[in-house]
Amino acid sequence: MVDHLANTEINSQRIAAVENCFGASGQPLAVPGRVLLGEGILTKECRKKPKPRIFFLFNDILVYGSIVINKRKYNSQHIIPLEDVTLETLPDTLQMKNRWMIKTSKKSFVVSAASLTERKEWISHLEECIRHLLTKTGRQPSTEHAAPWIPDKATDICMRCTQTKFSTLTRRHHCRKCGFVVCADCSRQRFLMPRLSPKPLRVCNLCYRQLLAEKKKEAEADRRQPEPIHSAVLGYEPSSGDESDKSDDDKADQWPADTEFYTSEVSWSSFHS
């Protein structure tokens, strides 16, 4: 089906319509072989509170953004290569039902659908596209994923020291390694994690110690390696193996203390038939 639609006029028109909705703030989406398979509105669990987001599924990427005027204007465009995506279904909470997590090496987040059937359709089509891409490229499924951020309202106290109580003056912060909500004293350190960012990122004290230990262990292992035999070929080197939500200040209801978060156990409005 994808091959049949790749060069059709209707597919080109639909992709152009998505580009127009994002306007100058969005990236070009029309590339040879790309097909728009479906679209719909999902609820994304953001830092402050759950919010509706528009999602577009292509055969090689997943695009989402904030809704300004539905069907007419979107912003805050995000583009996720499907080769980097892993999916995980999640249990319902009191606030959200039909949830699943979209995990990537740079960012992981939770979305929910309006119905169980809708969730099944989204996951089914996403998994089909991912399988096709991995088969085509010969790549293995991604195993390293960024930690999802625990929502601000999930806790009133720091999740590390469990002593500091958050208030208007005492800000919440997030560890980029574990995603926990932590206070400033528990997250004064920064650590370079190239997979996530070219700049050092805020991490909690516990993750900082763990990252330092891992770095030291890797350095010791490198020192034990025998000296490499340099090739006579010049220039040869051995190869080595949010966003807009942050500005929101909306208030949400307090999460129950026993809420289970990210642990395993849209309307999908258009399909090409």
mmCIF file with all atom_site columns, N, CA and C in Angstrom, residues 76-139:
data_model
loop_
_atom_site.group_PDB
_atom_site.id
_atom_site.type_symbol
_atom_site.label_atom_id
_atom_site.label_alt_id
_atom_site.label_comp_id
_atom_site.label_asym_id
_atom_site.label_entity_id
_atom_site.label_seq_id
_atom_site.pdbx_PDB_ins_code
_atom_site.Cartn_x
_atom_site.Cartn_y
_atom_site.Cartn_z
_atom_site.occupancy
_atom_site.B_iso_or_equiv
_atom_site.pdbx_formal_charge
_atom_site.auth_seq_id
_atom_site.auth_comp_id
_atom_site.auth_asym_id
_atom_site.auth_atom_id
_atom_site.pdbx_PDB_model_num
ATOM 1   N N  . SER A 1 76  ? 4.897   24.211 17.431 1.00 0.00 ? 76  SER A N  1
ATOM 2   C CA . SER A 1 76  ? 5.751   23.344 18.256 1.00 0.00 ? 76  SER A CA 1
ATOM 3   C C  . SER A 1 76  ? 5.892   21.960 17.634 1.00 0.00 ? 76  SER A C  1
ATOM 4   N N  . GLN A 1 77  ? 6.298   21.945 16.374 1.00 0.00 ? 77  GLN A N  1
ATOM 5   C CA . GLN A 1 77  ? 6.418   20.687 15.634 1.00 0.00 ? 77  GLN A CA 1
ATOM 6   C C  . GLN A 1 77  ? 7.566   19.819 16.164 1.00 0.00 ? 77  GLN A C  1
ATOM 7   N N  . HIS A 1 78  ? 7.289   18.545 16.339 1.00 0.00 ? 78  HIS A N  1
ATOM 8   C CA . HIS A 1 78  ? 8.304   17.568 16.733 1.00 0.00 ? 78  HIS A CA 1
ATOM 9   C C  . HIS A 1 78  ? 8.287   16.436 15.706 1.00 0.00 ? 78  HIS A C  1
ATOM 10  N N  . ILE A 1 79  ? 9.476   16.005 15.285 1.00 0.00 ? 79  ILE A N  1
ATOM 11  C CA . ILE A 1 79  ? 9.607   14.934 14.301 1.00 0.00 ? 79  ILE A CA 1
ATOM 12  C C  . ILE A 1 79  ? 10.412  13.801 14.915 1.00 0.00 ? 79  ILE A C  1
ATOM 13  N N  . ILE A 1 80  ? 9.838   12.598 14.950 1.00 0.00 ? 80  ILE A N  1
ATOM 14  C CA . ILE A 1 80  ? 10.492  11.444 15.562 1.00 0.00 ? 80  ILE A CA 1
ATOM 15  C C  . ILE A 1 80  ? 10.708  10.365 14.497 1.00 0.00 ? 80  ILE A C  1
ATOM 16  N N  . PRO A 1 81  ? 11.965  9.978  14.218 1.00 0.00 ? 81  PRO A N  1
ATOM 17  C CA . PRO A 1 81  ? 12.208  8.858  13.287 1.00 0.00 ? 81  PRO A CA 1
ATOM 18  C C  . PRO A 1 81  ? 11.648  7.567  13.876 1.00 0.00 ? 81  PRO A C  1
ATOM 19  N N  . LEU A 1 82  ? 10.873  6.833  13.105 1.00 0.00 ? 82  LEU A N  1
ATOM 20  C CA . LEU A 1 82  ? 10.242  5.624  13.628 1.00 0.00 ? 82  LEU A CA 1
ATOM 21  C C  . LEU A 1 82  ? 11.250  4.531  13.945 1.00 0.00 ? 82  LEU A C  1
ATOM 22  N N  . GLU A 1 83  ? 12.420  4.567  13.300 1.00 0.00 ? 83  GLU A N  1
ATOM 23  C CA . GLU A 1 83  ? 13.449  3.565  13.598 1.00 0.00 ? 83  GLU A CA 1
ATOM 24  C C  . GLU A 1 83  ? 13.896  3.636  15.049 1.00 0.00 ? 83  GLU A C  1
ATOM 25  N N  . ASP A 1 84  ? 13.701  4.787  15.680 1.00 0.00 ? 84  ASP A N  1
ATOM 26  C CA . ASP A 1 84  ? 14.172  5.005  17.044 1.00 0.00 ? 84  ASP A CA 1
ATOM 27  C C  . ASP A 1 84  ? 13.067  4.783  18.076 1.00 0.00 ? 84  ASP A C  1
ATOM 28  N N  . VAL A 1 85  ? 11.889  4.351  17.635 1.00 0.00 ? 85  VAL A N  1
ATOM 29  C CA . VAL A 1 85  ? 10.720  4.285  18.515 1.00 0.00 ? 85  VAL A CA 1
ATOM 30  C C  . VAL A 1 85  ? 10.496  2.871  19.048 1.00 0.00 ? 85  VAL A C  1
ATOM 31  N N  . THR A 1 86  ? 10.207  2.797  20.330 1.00 0.00 ? 86  THR A N  1
ATOM 32  C CA . THR A 1 86  ? 9.731   1.570  20.966 1.00 0.00 ? 86  THR A CA 1
ATOM 33  C C  . THR A 1 86  ? 8.449   1.919  21.716 1.00 0.00 ? 86  THR A C  1
ATOM 34  N N  . LEU A 1 87  ? 7.469   1.026  21.678 1.00 0.00 ? 87  LEU A N  1
ATOM 35  C CA . LEU A 1 87  ? 6.176   1.283  22.320 1.00 0.00 ? 87  LEU A CA 1
ATOM 36  C C  . LEU A 1 87  ? 5.986   0.391  23.531 1.00 0.00 ? 87  LEU A C  1
ATOM 37  N N  . GLU A 1 88  ? 5.274   0.920  24.512 1.00 0.00 ? 88  GLU A N  1
ATOM 38  C CA . GLU A 1 88  ? 4.970   0.155  25.725 1.00 0.00 ? 88  GLU A CA 1
ATOM 39  C C  . GLU A 1 88  ? 3.579   0.530  26.217 1.00 0.00 ? 88  GLU A C  1
ATOM 40  N N  . THR A 1 89  ? 2.691   -0.455 26.303 1.00 0.00 ? 89  THR A N  1
ATOM 41  C CA . THR A 1 89  ? 1.350   -0.190 26.818 1.00 0.00 ? 89  THR A CA 1
ATOM 42  C C  . THR A 1 89  ? 1.423   -0.011 28.329 1.00 0.00 ? 89  THR A C  1
ATOM 43  N N  . LEU A 1 90  ? 0.555   0.849  28.854 1.00 0.00 ? 90  LEU A N  1
ATOM 44  C CA . LEU A 1 90  ? 0.567   1.184  30.270 1.00 0.00 ? 90  LEU A CA 1
ATOM 45  C C  . LEU A 1 90  ? -0.818  0.988  30.880 1.00 0.00 ? 90  LEU A C  1
ATOM 46  N N  . PRO A 1 91  ? -0.878  0.739  32.185 1.00 0.00 ? 91  PRO A N  1
ATOM 47  C CA . PRO A 1 91  ? -2.184  0.606  32.848 1.00 0.00 ? 91  PRO A CA 1
ATOM 48  C C  . PRO A 1 91  ? -2.885  1.959  32.950 1.00 0.00 ? 91  PRO A C  1
ATOM 49  N N  . ASP A 1 92  ? -4.189  1.908  33.084 1.00 0.00 ? 92  ASP A N  1
ATOM 50  C CA . ASP A 1 92  ? -4.962  3.139  33.262 1.00 0.00 ? 92  ASP A CA 1
ATOM 51  C C  . ASP A 1 92  ? -4.684  3.751  34.632 1.00 0.00 ? 92  ASP A C  1
ATOM 52  N N  . THR A 1 93  ? -4.879  5.063  34.719 1.00 0.00 ? 93  THR A N  1
ATOM 53  C CA . THR A 1 93  ? -4.861  5.757  36.000 1.00 0.00 ? 93  THR A CA 1
ATOM 54  C C  . THR A 1 93  ? -6.226  6.412  36.192 1.00 0.00 ? 93  THR A C  1
ATOM 55  N N  . LEU A 1 94  ? -6.426  7.051  37.334 1.00 0.00 ? 94  LEU A N  1
ATOM 56  C CA . LEU A 1 94  ? -7.689  7.739  37.558 1.00 0.00 ? 94  LEU A CA 1
ATOM 57  C C  . LEU A 1 94  ? -7.874  8.886  36.579 1.00 0.00 ? 94  LEU A C  1
ATOM 58  N N  . GLN A 1 95  ? -6.767  9.511  36.177 1.00 0.00 ? 95  GLN A N  1
ATOM 59  C CA . GLN A 1 95  ? -6.832  10.670 35.290 1.00 0.00 ? 95  GLN A CA 1
ATOM 60  C C  . GLN A 1 95  ? -6.825  10.289 33.811 1.00 0.00 ? 95  GLN A C  1
ATOM 61  N N  . MET A 1 96  ? -6.144  9.202  33.462 1.00 0.00 ? 96  MET A N  1
ATOM 62  C CA . MET A 1 96  ? -5.925  8.875  32.049 1.00 0.00 ? 96  MET A CA 1
ATOM 63  C C  . MET A 1 96  ? -6.208  7.402  31.792 1.00 0.00 ? 96  MET A C  1
ATOM 64  N N  . LYS A 1 97  ? -6.869  7.132  30.663 1.00 0.00 ? 97  LYS A N  1
ATOM 65  C CA . LYS A 1 97  ? -7.136  5.758  30.253 1.00 0.00 ? 97  LYS A CA 1
ATOM 66  C C  . LYS A 1 97  ? -6.566  5.528  28.853 1.00 0.00 ? 97  LYS A C  1
ATOM 67  N N  . ASN A 1 98  ? -6.438  4.255  28.492 1.00 0.00 ? 98  ASN A N  1
ATOM 68  C CA . ASN A 1 98  ? -5.958  3.863  27.151 1.00 0.00 ? 98  ASN A CA 1
ATOM 69  C C  . ASN A 1 98  ? -4.584  4.474  26.869 1.00 0.00 ? 98  ASN A C  1
ATOM 70  N N  . ARG A 1 99  ? -3.673  4.299  27.821 1.00 0.00 ? 99  ARG A N  1
ATOM 71  C CA . ARG A 1 99  ? -2.360  4.924  27.765 1.00 0.00 ? 99  ARG A CA 1
ATOM 72  C C  . ARG A 1 99  ? -1.318  4.000  27.123 1.00 0.00 ? 99  ARG A C  1
ATOM 73  N N  . TRP A 1 100 ? -0.307  4.605  26.531 1.00 0.00 ? 100 TRP A N  1
ATOM 74  C CA . TRP A 1 100 ? 0.899   3.884  26.147 1.00 0.00 ? 100 TRP A CA 1
ATOM 75  C C  . TRP A 1 100 ? 2.052   4.871  26.067 1.00 0.00 ? 100 TRP A C  1
ATOM 76  N N  . MET A 1 101 ? 3.267   4.326  26.113 1.00 0.00 ? 101 MET A N  1
ATOM 77  C CA . MET A 1 101 ? 4.446   5.181  26.099 1.00 0.00 ? 101 MET A CA 1
ATOM 78  C C  . MET A 1 101 ? 5.158   5.084  24.763 1.00 0.00 ? 101 MET A C  1
ATOM 79  N N  . ILE A 1 102 ? 5.563   6.230  24.245 1.00 0.00 ? 102 ILE A N  1
ATOM 80  C CA . ILE A 1 102 ? 6.396   6.314  23.052 1.00 0.00 ? 102 ILE A CA 1
ATOM 81  C C  . ILE A 1 102 ? 7.814   6.587  23.537 1.00 0.00 ? 102 ILE A C  1
ATOM 82  N N  . LYS A 1 103 ? 8.696   5.612  23.384 1.00 0.00 ? 103 LYS A N  1
ATOM 83  C CA . LYS A 1 103 ? 10.055  5.712  23.910 1.00 0.00 ? 103 LYS A CA 1
ATOM 84  C C  . LYS A 1 103 ? 11.054  5.899  22.765 1.00 0.00 ? 103 LYS A C  1
ATOM 85  N N  . THR A 1 104 ? 11.942  6.901  22.915 1.00 0.00 ? 104 THR A N  1
ATOM 86  C CA . THR A 1 104 ? 13.022  7.118  21.959 1.00 0.00 ? 104 THR A CA 1
ATOM 87  C C  . THR A 1 104 ? 14.294  7.409  22.741 1.00 0.00 ? 104 THR A C  1
ATOM 88  N N  . SER A 1 105 ? 15.414  7.454  22.037 1.00 0.00 ? 105 SER A N  1
ATOM 89  C CA . SER A 1 105 ? 16.694  7.690  22.703 1.00 0.00 ? 105 SER A CA 1
ATOM 90  C C  . SER A 1 105 ? 16.807  9.109  23.242 1.00 0.00 ? 105 SER A C  1
ATOM 91  N N  . LYS A 1 106 ? 16.062  10.061 22.666 1.00 0.00 ? 106 LYS A N  1
ATOM 92  C CA . LYS A 1 106 ? 16.157  11.458 23.083 1.00 0.00 ? 106 LYS A CA 1
ATOM 93  C C  . LYS A 1 106 ? 15.015  11.907 23.984 1.00 0.00 ? 106 LYS A C  1
ATOM 94  N N  . LYS A 1 107 ? 13.851  11.280 23.843 1.00 0.00 ? 107 LYS A N  1
ATOM 95  C CA . LYS A 1 107 ? 12.693  11.716 24.611 1.00 0.00 ? 107 LYS A CA 1
ATOM 96  C C  . LYS A 1 107 ? 11.680  10.588 24.690 1.00 0.00 ? 107 LYS A C  1
ATOM 97  N N  . SER A 1 108 ? 11.095  10.404 25.854 1.00 0.00 ? 108 SER A N  1
ATOM 98  C CA . SER A 1 108 ? 10.031  9.413  26.036 1.00 0.00 ? 108 SER A CA 1
ATOM 99  C C  . SER A 1 108 ? 8.851   10.095 26.712 1.00 0.00 ? 108 SER A C  1
ATOM 100 N N  . PHE A 1 109 ? 7.655   9.759  26.263 1.00 0.00 ? 109 PHE A N  1
ATOM 101 C CA . PHE A 1 109 ? 6.473   10.407 26.833 1.00 0.00 ? 109 PHE A CA 1
ATOM 102 C C  . PHE A 1 109 ? 5.263   9.496  26.703 1.00 0.00 ? 109 PHE A C  1
ATOM 103 N N  . VAL A 1 110 ? 4.222   9.816  27.479 1.00 0.00 ? 110 VAL A N  1
ATOM 104 C CA . VAL A 1 110 ? 3.017   8.998  27.533 1.00 0.00 ? 110 VAL A CA 1
ATOM 105 C C  . VAL A 1 110 ? 1.882   9.703  26.808 1.00 0.00 ? 110 VAL A C  1
ATOM 106 N N  . VAL A 1 111 ? 1.123   8.943  26.050 1.00 0.00 ? 111 VAL A N  1
ATOM 107 C CA . VAL A 1 111 ? -0.067  9.466  25.375 1.00 0.00 ? 111 VAL A CA 1
ATOM 108 C C  . VAL A 1 111 ? -1.245  8.552  25.691 1.00 0.00 ? 111 VAL A C  1
ATOM 109 N N  . SER A 1 112 ? -2.432  9.065  25.496 1.00 0.00 ? 112 SER A N  1
ATOM 110 C CA . SER A 1 112 ? -3.627  8.253  25.688 1.00 0.00 ? 112 SER A CA 1
ATOM 111 C C  . SER A 1 112 ? -4.615  8.531  24.572 1.00 0.00 ? 112 SER A C  1
ATOM 112 N N  . ALA A 1 113 ? -5.402  7.526  24.247 1.00 0.00 ? 113 ALA A N  1
ATOM 113 C CA . ALA A 1 113 ? -6.399  7.628  23.188 1.00 0.00 ? 113 ALA A CA 1
ATOM 114 C C  . ALA A 1 113 ? -7.797  7.744  23.791 1.00 0.00 ? 113 ALA A C  1
ATOM 115 N N  . ALA A 1 114 ? -8.745  8.109  22.955 1.00 0.00 ? 114 ALA A N  1
ATOM 116 C CA . ALA A 1 114 ? -10.111 8.299  23.429 1.00 0.00 ? 114 ALA A CA 1
ATOM 117 C C  . ALA A 1 114 ? -10.807 6.978  23.733 1.00 0.00 ? 114 ALA A C  1
ATOM 118 N N  . SER A 1 115 ? -10.316 5.887  23.143 1.00 0.00 ? 115 SER A N  1
ATOM 119 C CA . SER A 1 115 ? -10.931 4.581  23.371 1.00 0.00 ? 115 SER A CA 1
ATOM 120 C C  . SER A 1 115 ? -9.878  3.491  23.256 1.00 0.00 ? 115 SER A C  1
ATOM 121 N N  . LEU A 1 116 ? -10.208 2.321  23.758 1.00 0.00 ? 116 LEU A N  1
ATOM 122 C CA . LEU A 1 116 ? -9.296  1.185  23.671 1.00 0.00 ? 116 LEU A CA 1
ATOM 123 C C  . LEU A 1 116 ? -9.066  0.782  22.224 1.00 0.00 ? 116 LEU A C  1
ATOM 124 N N  . THR A 1 117 ? -10.120 0.816  21.407 1.00 0.00 ? 117 THR A N  1
ATOM 125 C CA . THR A 1 117 ? -9.989  0.481  19.989 1.00 0.00 ? 117 THR A CA 1
ATOM 126 C C  . THR A 1 117 ? -9.040  1.439  19.278 1.00 0.00 ? 117 THR A C  1
ATOM 127 N N  . GLU A 1 118 ? -9.163  2.712  19.603 1.00 0.00 ? 118 GLU A N  1
ATOM 128 C CA . GLU A 1 118 ? -8.296  3.707  18.987 1.00 0.00 ? 118 GLU A CA 1
ATOM 129 C C  . GLU A 1 118 ? -6.840  3.469  19.368 1.00 0.00 ? 118 GLU A C  1
ATOM 130 N N  . ARG A 1 119 ? -6.593  3.120  20.632 1.00 0.00 ? 119 ARG A N  1
ATOM 131 C CA . ARG A 1 119 ? -5.221  2.822  21.049 1.00 0.00 ? 119 ARG A CA 1
ATOM 132 C C  . ARG A 1 119 ? -4.674  1.628  20.276 1.00 0.00 ? 119 ARG A C  1
ATOM 133 N N  . LYS A 1 120 ? -5.481  0.593  20.116 1.00 0.00 ? 120 LYS A N  1
ATOM 134 C CA . LYS A 1 120 ? -5.035  -0.596 19.388 1.00 0.00 ? 120 LYS A CA 1
ATOM 135 C C  . LYS A 1 120 ? -4.675  -0.255 17.946 1.00 0.00 ? 120 LYS A C  1
ATOM 136 N N  . GLU A 1 121 ? -5.470  0.616  17.324 1.00 0.00 ? 121 GLU A N  1
ATOM 137 C CA . GLU A 1 121 ? -5.199  0.994  15.941 1.00 0.00 ? 121 GLU A CA 1
ATOM 138 C C  . GLU A 1 121 ? -3.886  1.763  15.826 1.00 0.00 ? 121 GLU A C  1
ATOM 139 N N  . TRP A 1 122 ? -3.696  2.724  16.716 1.00 0.00 ? 122 TRP A N  1
ATOM 140 C CA . TRP A 1 122 ? -2.455  3.491  16.694 1.00 0.00 ? 122 TRP A CA 1
ATOM 141 C C  . TRP A 1 122 ? -1.249  2.572  16.876 1.00 0.00 ? 122 TRP A C  1
ATOM 142 N N  . ILE A 1 123 ? -1.287  1.747  17.901 1.00 0.00 ? 123 ILE A N  1
ATOM 143 C CA . ILE A 1 123 ? -0.149  0.876  18.189 1.00 0.00 ? 123 ILE A CA 1
ATOM 144 C C  . ILE A 1 123 ? 0.096   -0.108 17.055 1.00 0.00 ? 123 ILE A C  1
ATOM 145 N N  . SER A 1 124 ? -0.976  -0.661 16.497 1.00 0.00 ? 124 SER A N  1
ATOM 146 C CA . SER A 1 124 ? -0.842  -1.611 15.401 1.00 0.00 ? 124 SER A CA 1
ATOM 147 C C  . SER A 1 124 ? -0.145  -0.992 14.196 1.00 0.00 ? 124 SER A C  1
ATOM 148 N N  . HIS A 1 125 ? -0.575  0.195  13.807 1.00 0.00 ? 125 HIS A N  1
ATOM 149 C CA . HIS A 1 125 ? 0.009   0.845  12.631 1.00 0.00 ? 125 HIS A CA 1
ATOM 150 C C  . HIS A 1 125 ? 1.433   1.333  12.905 1.00 0.00 ? 125 HIS A C  1
ATOM 151 N N  . LEU A 1 126 ? 1.680   1.817  14.107 1.00 0.00 ? 126 LEU A N  1
ATOM 152 C CA . LEU A 1 126 ? 3.043   2.222  14.474 1.00 0.00 ? 126 LEU A CA 1
ATOM 153 C C  . LEU A 1 126 ? 3.989   1.025  14.415 1.00 0.00 ? 126 LEU A C  1
ATOM 154 N N  . GLU A 1 127 ? 3.586   -0.080 15.009 1.00 0.00 ? 127 GLU A N  1
ATOM 155 C CA . GLU A 1 127 ? 4.447   -1.265 15.038 1.00 0.00 ? 127 GLU A CA 1
ATOM 156 C C  . GLU A 1 127 ? 4.690   -1.812 13.642 1.00 0.00 ? 127 GLU A C  1
ATOM 157 N N  . GLU A 1 128 ? 3.683   -1.746 12.787 1.00 0.00 ? 128 GLU A N  1
ATOM 158 C CA . GLU A 1 128 ? 3.854   -2.215 11.415 1.00 0.00 ? 128 GLU A CA 1
ATOM 159 C C  . GLU A 1 128 ? 4.882   -1.366 10.671 1.00 0.00 ? 128 GLU A C  1
ATOM 160 N N  . CYS A 1 129 ? 4.789   -0.054 10.827 1.00 0.00 ? 129 CYS A N  1
ATOM 161 C CA . CYS A 1 129 ? 5.755   0.838  10.173 1.00 0.00 ? 129 CYS A CA 1
ATOM 162 C C  . CYS A 1 129 ? 7.164   0.622  10.714 1.00 0.00 ? 129 CYS A C  1
ATOM 163 N N  . ILE A 1 130 ? 7.284   0.444  12.028 1.00 0.00 ? 130 ILE A N  1
ATOM 164 C CA . ILE A 1 130 ? 8.596   0.228  12.643 1.00 0.00 ? 130 ILE A CA 1
ATOM 165 C C  . ILE A 1 130 ? 9.214   -1.072 12.145 1.00 0.00 ? 130 ILE A C  1
ATOM 166 N N  . ARG A 1 131 ? 8.425   -2.144 12.095 1.00 0.00 ? 131 ARG A N  1
ATOM 167 C CA . ARG A 1 131 ? 8.931   -3.428 11.603 1.00 0.00 ? 131 ARG A CA 1
ATOM 168 C C  . ARG A 1 131 ? 9.408   -3.311 10.165 1.00 0.00 ? 131 ARG A C  1
ATOM 169 N N  . HIS A 1 132 ? 8.631   -2.631 9.352  1.00 0.00 ? 132 HIS A N  1
ATOM 170 C CA . HIS A 1 132 ? 8.999   -2.483 7.940  1.00 0.00 ? 132 HIS A CA 1
ATOM 171 C C  . HIS A 1 132 ? 10.312  -1.734 7.796  1.00 0.00 ? 132 HIS A C  1
ATOM 172 N N  . LEU A 1 133 ? 10.481  -0.648 8.566  1.00 0.00 ? 133 LEU A N  1
ATOM 173 C CA . LEU A 1 133 ? 11.709  0.144  8.488  1.00 0.00 ? 133 LEU A CA 1
ATOM 174 C C  . LEU A 1 133 ? 12.921  -0.643 8.961  1.00 0.00 ? 133 LEU A C  1
ATOM 175 N N  . LEU A 1 134 ? 12.787  -1.358 10.087 1.00 0.00 ? 134 LEU A N  1
ATOM 176 C CA . LEU A 1 134 ? 13.913  -2.120 10.611 1.00 0.00 ? 134 LEU A CA 1
ATOM 177 C C  . LEU A 1 134 ? 14.308  -3.244 9.657  1.00 0.00 ? 134 LEU A C  1
ATOM 178 N N  . THR A 1 135 ? 13.320  -3.868 9.033  1.00 0.00 ? 135 THR A N  1
ATOM 179 C CA . THR A 1 135 ? 13.616  -4.910 8.047  1.00 0.00 ? 135 THR A CA 1
ATOM 180 C C  . THR A 1 135 ? 14.332  -4.326 6.836  1.00 0.00 ? 135 THR A C  1
ATOM 181 N N  . LYS A 1 136 ? 13.883  -3.159 6.419  1.00 0.00 ? 136 LYS A N  1
ATOM 182 C CA . LYS A 1 136 ? 14.460  -2.507 5.245  1.00 0.00 ? 136 LYS A CA 1
ATOM 183 C C  . LYS A 1 136 ? 15.898  -2.066 5.491  1.00 0.00 ? 136 LYS A C  1
ATOM 184 N N  . THR A 1 137 ? 16.175  -1.544 6.680  1.00 0.00 ? 137 THR A N  1
ATOM 185 C CA . THR A 1 137 ? 17.506  -1.012 6.981  1.00 0.00 ? 137 THR A CA 1
ATOM 186 C C  . THR A 1 137 ? 18.436  -2.040 7.617  1.00 0.00 ? 137 THR A C  1
ATOM 187 N N  . GLY A 1 138 ? 17.875  -3.121 8.133  1.00 0.00 ? 138 GLY A N  1
ATOM 188 C CA . GLY A 1 138 ? 18.699  -4.125 8.791  1.00 0.00 ? 138 GLY A CA 1
ATOM 189 C C  . GLY A 1 138 ? 19.095  -3.742 10.211 1.00 0.00 ? 138 GLY A C  1
ATOM 190 N N  . ARG A 1 139 ? 18.505  -2.685 10.737 1.00 0.00 ? 139 ARG A N  1
ATOM 191 C CA . ARG A 1 139 ? 18.824  -2.240 12.092 1.00 0.00 ? 139 ARG A CA 1
ATOM 192 C C  . ARG A 1 139 ? 18.104  -3.085 13.133 1.00 0.00 ? 139 ARG A C  1
#
